[in-house]
Tab-separated table of C-alpha atoms in Angstrom:
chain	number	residue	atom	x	y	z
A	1	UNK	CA	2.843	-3.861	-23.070
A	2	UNK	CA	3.382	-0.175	-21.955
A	3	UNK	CA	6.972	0.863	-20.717
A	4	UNK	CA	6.684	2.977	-17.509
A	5	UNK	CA	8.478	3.485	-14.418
A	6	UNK	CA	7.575	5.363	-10.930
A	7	UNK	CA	9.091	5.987	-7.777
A	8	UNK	CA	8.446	7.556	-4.479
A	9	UNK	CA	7.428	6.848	-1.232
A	10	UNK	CA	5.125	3.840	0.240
A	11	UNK	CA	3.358	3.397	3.487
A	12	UNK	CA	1.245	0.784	4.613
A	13	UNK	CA	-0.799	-0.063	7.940
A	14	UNK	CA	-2.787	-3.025	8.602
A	15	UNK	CA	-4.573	-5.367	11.721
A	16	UNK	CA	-1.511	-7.852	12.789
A	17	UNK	CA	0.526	-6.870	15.668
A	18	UNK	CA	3.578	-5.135	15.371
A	19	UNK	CA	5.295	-6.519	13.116
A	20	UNK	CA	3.097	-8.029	10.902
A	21	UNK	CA	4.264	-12.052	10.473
A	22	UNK	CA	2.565	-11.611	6.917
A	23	UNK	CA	5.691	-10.937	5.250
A	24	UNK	CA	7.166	-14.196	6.385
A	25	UNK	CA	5.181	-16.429	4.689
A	26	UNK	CA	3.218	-16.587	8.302
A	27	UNK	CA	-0.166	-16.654	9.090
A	28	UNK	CA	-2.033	-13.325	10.250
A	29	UNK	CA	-1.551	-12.504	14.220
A	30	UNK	CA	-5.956	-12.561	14.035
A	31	UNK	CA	-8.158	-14.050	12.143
A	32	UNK	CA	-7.582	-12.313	9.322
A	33	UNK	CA	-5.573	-9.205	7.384
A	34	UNK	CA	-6.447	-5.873	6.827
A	35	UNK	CA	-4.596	-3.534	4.817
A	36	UNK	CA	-4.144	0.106	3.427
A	37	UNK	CA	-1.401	0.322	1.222
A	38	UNK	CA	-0.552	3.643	0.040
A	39	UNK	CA	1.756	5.376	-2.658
A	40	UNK	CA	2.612	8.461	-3.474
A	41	UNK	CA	4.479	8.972	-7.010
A	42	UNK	CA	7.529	11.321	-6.827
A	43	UNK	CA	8.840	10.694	-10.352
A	44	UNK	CA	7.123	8.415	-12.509
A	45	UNK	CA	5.675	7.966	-16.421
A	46	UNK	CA	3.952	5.939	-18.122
A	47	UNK	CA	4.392	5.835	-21.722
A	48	UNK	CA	4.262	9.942	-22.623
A	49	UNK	CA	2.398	10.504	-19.448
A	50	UNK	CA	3.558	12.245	-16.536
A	51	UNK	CA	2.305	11.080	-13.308
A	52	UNK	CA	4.653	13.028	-11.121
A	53	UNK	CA	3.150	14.129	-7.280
A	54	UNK	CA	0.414	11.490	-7.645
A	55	UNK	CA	-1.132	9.212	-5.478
A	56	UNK	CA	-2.802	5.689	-4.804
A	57	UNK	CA	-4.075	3.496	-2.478
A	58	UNK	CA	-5.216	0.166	-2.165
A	59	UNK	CA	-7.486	-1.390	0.126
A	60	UNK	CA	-7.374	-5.387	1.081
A	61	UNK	CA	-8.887	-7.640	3.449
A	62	UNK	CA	-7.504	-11.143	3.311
A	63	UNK	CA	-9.936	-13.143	5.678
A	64	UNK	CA	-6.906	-15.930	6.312
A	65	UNK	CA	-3.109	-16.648	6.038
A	66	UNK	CA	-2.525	-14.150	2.942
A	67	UNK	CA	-1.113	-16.742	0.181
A	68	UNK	CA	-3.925	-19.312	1.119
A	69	UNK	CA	-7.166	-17.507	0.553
A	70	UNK	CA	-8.209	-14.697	-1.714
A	71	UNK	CA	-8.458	-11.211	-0.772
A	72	UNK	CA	-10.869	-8.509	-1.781
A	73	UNK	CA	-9.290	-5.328	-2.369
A	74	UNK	CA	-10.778	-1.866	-3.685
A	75	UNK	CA	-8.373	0.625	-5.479
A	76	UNK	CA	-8.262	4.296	-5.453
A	77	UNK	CA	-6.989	7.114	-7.459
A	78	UNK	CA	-5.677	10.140	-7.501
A	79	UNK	CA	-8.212	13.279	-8.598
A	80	UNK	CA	-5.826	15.563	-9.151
A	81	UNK	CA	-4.967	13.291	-12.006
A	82	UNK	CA	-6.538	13.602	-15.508
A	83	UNK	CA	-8.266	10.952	-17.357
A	84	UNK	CA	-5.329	9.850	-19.010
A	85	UNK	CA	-3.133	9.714	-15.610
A	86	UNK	CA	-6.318	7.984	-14.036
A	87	UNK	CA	-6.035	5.126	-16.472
A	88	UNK	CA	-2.544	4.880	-16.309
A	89	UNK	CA	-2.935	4.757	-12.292
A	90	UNK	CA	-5.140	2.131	-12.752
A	91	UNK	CA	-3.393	-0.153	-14.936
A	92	UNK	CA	-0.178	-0.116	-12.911
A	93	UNK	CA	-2.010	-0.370	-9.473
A	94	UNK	CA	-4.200	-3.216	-10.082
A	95	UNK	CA	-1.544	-5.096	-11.717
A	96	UNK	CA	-2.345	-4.759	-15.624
A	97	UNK	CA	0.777	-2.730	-17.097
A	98	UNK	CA	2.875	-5.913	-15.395
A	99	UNK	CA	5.518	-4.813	-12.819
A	100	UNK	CA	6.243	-6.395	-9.098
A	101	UNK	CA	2.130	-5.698	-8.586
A	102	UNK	CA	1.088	-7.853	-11.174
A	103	UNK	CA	2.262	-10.528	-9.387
A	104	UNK	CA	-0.302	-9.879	-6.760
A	105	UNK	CA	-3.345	-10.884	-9.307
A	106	UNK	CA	-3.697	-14.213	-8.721
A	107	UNK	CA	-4.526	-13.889	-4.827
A	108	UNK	CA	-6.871	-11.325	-5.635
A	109	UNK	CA	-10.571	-12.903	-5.436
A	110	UNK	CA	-12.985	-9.548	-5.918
A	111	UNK	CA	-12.021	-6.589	-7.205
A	112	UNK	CA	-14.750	-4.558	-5.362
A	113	UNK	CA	-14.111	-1.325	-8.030
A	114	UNK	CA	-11.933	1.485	-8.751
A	115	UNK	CA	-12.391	4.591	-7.350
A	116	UNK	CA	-11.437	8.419	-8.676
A	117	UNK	CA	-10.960	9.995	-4.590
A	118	UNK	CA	-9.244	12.740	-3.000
A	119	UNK	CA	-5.604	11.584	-1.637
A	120	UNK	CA	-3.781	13.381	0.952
A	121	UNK	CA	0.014	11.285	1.693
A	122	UNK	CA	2.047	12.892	4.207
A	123	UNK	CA	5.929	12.459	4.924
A	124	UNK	CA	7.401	13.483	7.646
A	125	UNK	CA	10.406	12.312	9.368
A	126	UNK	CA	9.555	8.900	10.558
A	127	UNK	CA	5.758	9.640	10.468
A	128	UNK	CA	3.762	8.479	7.520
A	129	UNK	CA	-0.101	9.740	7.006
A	130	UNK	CA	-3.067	8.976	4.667
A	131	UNK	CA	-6.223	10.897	4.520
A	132	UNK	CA	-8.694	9.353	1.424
A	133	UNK	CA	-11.672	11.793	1.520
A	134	UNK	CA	-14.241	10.537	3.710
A	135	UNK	CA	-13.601	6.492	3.832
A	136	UNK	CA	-10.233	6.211	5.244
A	137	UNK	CA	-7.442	7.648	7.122
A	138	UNK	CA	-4.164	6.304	8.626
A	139	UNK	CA	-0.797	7.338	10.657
A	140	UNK	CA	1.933	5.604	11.560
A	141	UNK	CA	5.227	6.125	13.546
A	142	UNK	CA	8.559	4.065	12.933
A	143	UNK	CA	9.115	2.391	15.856
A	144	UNK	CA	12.770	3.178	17.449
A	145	UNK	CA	15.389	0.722	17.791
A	146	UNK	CA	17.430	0.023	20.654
A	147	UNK	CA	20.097	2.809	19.409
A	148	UNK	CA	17.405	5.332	18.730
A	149	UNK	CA	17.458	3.792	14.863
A	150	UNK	CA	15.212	2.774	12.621
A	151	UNK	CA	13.695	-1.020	12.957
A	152	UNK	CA	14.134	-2.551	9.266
A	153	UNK	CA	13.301	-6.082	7.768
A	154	UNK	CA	15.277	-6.929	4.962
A	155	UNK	CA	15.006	-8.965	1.775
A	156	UNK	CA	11.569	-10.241	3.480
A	157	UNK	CA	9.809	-13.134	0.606
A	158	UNK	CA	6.589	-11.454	0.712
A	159	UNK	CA	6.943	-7.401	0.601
A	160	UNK	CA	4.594	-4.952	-1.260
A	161	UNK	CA	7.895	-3.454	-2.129
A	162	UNK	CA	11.024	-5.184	-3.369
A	163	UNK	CA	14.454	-3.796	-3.067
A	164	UNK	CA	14.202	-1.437	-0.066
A	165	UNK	CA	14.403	-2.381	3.274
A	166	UNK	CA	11.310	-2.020	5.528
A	167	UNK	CA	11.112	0.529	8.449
A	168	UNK	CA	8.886	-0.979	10.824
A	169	UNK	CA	6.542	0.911	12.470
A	170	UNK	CA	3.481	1.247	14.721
A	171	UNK	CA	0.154	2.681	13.944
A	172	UNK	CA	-1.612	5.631	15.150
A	173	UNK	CA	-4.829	5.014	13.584
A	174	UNK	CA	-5.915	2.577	10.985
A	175	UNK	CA	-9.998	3.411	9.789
A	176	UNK	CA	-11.666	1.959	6.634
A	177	UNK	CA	-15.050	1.903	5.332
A	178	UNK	CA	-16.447	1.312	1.943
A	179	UNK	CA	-17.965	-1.328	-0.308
A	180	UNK	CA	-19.282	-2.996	2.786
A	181	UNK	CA	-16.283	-3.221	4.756
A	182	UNK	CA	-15.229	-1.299	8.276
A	183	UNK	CA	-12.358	-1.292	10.055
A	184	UNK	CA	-10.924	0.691	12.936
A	185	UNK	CA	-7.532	-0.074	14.696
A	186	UNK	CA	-4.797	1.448	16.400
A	187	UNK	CA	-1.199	0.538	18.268
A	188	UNK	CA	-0.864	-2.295	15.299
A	189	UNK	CA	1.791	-2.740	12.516
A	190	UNK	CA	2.636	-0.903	9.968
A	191	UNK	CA	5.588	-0.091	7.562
A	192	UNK	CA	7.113	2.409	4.970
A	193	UNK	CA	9.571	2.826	2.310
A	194	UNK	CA	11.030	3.936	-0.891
A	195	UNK	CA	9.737	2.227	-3.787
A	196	UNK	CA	10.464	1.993	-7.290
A	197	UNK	CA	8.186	-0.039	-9.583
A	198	UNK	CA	8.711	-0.737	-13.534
A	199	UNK	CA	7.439	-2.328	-16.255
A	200	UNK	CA	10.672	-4.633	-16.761
């Protein structure tokens, strides 16, 4: 198994209301979940290879209570990345090179494909933004707490991200649409992060 290790910054914005009972164990707020998850890579390698500044995102739609049904999800990379950093994105985003996303396989149902795209992840201040060429886009704004703070959920049992508190927040804009799906929301949950993923 390779040995790698990344870490940066993570966003993610999806259908449920704000904020999203998913992450309890809960059912979905609707019928079902929709999801961009997003990543961008401030220091990472795997192996030899550098994958510093780049990104991913995944794409999910769970049509249920998230741990009771299988999702289909659709995964893109980076194309600023080379072939080799394009395969190494691959293998630690879909779960492959092991590491916390691995243990995400076995709700996975479809893999719809794998996608080289243009990625564009903004951070600034308490706004988070996404712009994935033509098929999806997303911005979010923490949502202030009663001192002017940031909102956080802590030590959660489900989280895309282990280890860092969530800052809750509330989306702009959430718009998918590829492989046959299409989504368009706004004024619904979302949260961001650090993250830090490795291999063991």
């Amino acid at each position: 198994m390779p040995i790698w290790r990344i870490a940066g910054s993570y966003f993610e914005a999806c259908n449920c209301e704000v904020a999203c009972p998913c992450v309890f164990k809960s059912p979905p707020t609707g019928e079902d979940c929709t999801v961009l998850i997003a990543w961008h890579i401030d220091q990472g390698r795997f192996e030899e290879i550098d994958l510093d500044g780049l990104n991913a995102v995944l794409a999910a739609h769970s049509p249920g209570h998230m741990l009771e049904v299988k999702w289909k999800v659709a995964l893109y990379v980076d194309e600023l990345a080379n072939r080799r950093q394009q395969d190494a994105l691959t293998q630690i985003f879909s779960g492959q090179a092991a590491g916390h996303l691995a243990g995400l396989t076995p709700l996975i149902g479809e893999i719809l494909g794998v996608k080289v795209a243009p990625i564009q992840y903004r951070s600034e201040g308490n706004r988070r933004s996404l712009r994935l060429g033509d098929i999806a886009d997303a911005e979010i704004d923490g949502l202030p707490g009663q001192d002017g703070g940031d909102v956080t959920i802590g030590n959660h049992p489900f989280a895309a991200v282990p280890s860092f508190p969530a800052v809750v927040a509330k989306s702009k804009q959430m718009r998918f649409s590829d492989y046959g799906l299409k989504w368009e929301v706004s004024n619904k949950n979302g949260f961001f992060s650090p993250f830090v993923y490795q291999s063991a």
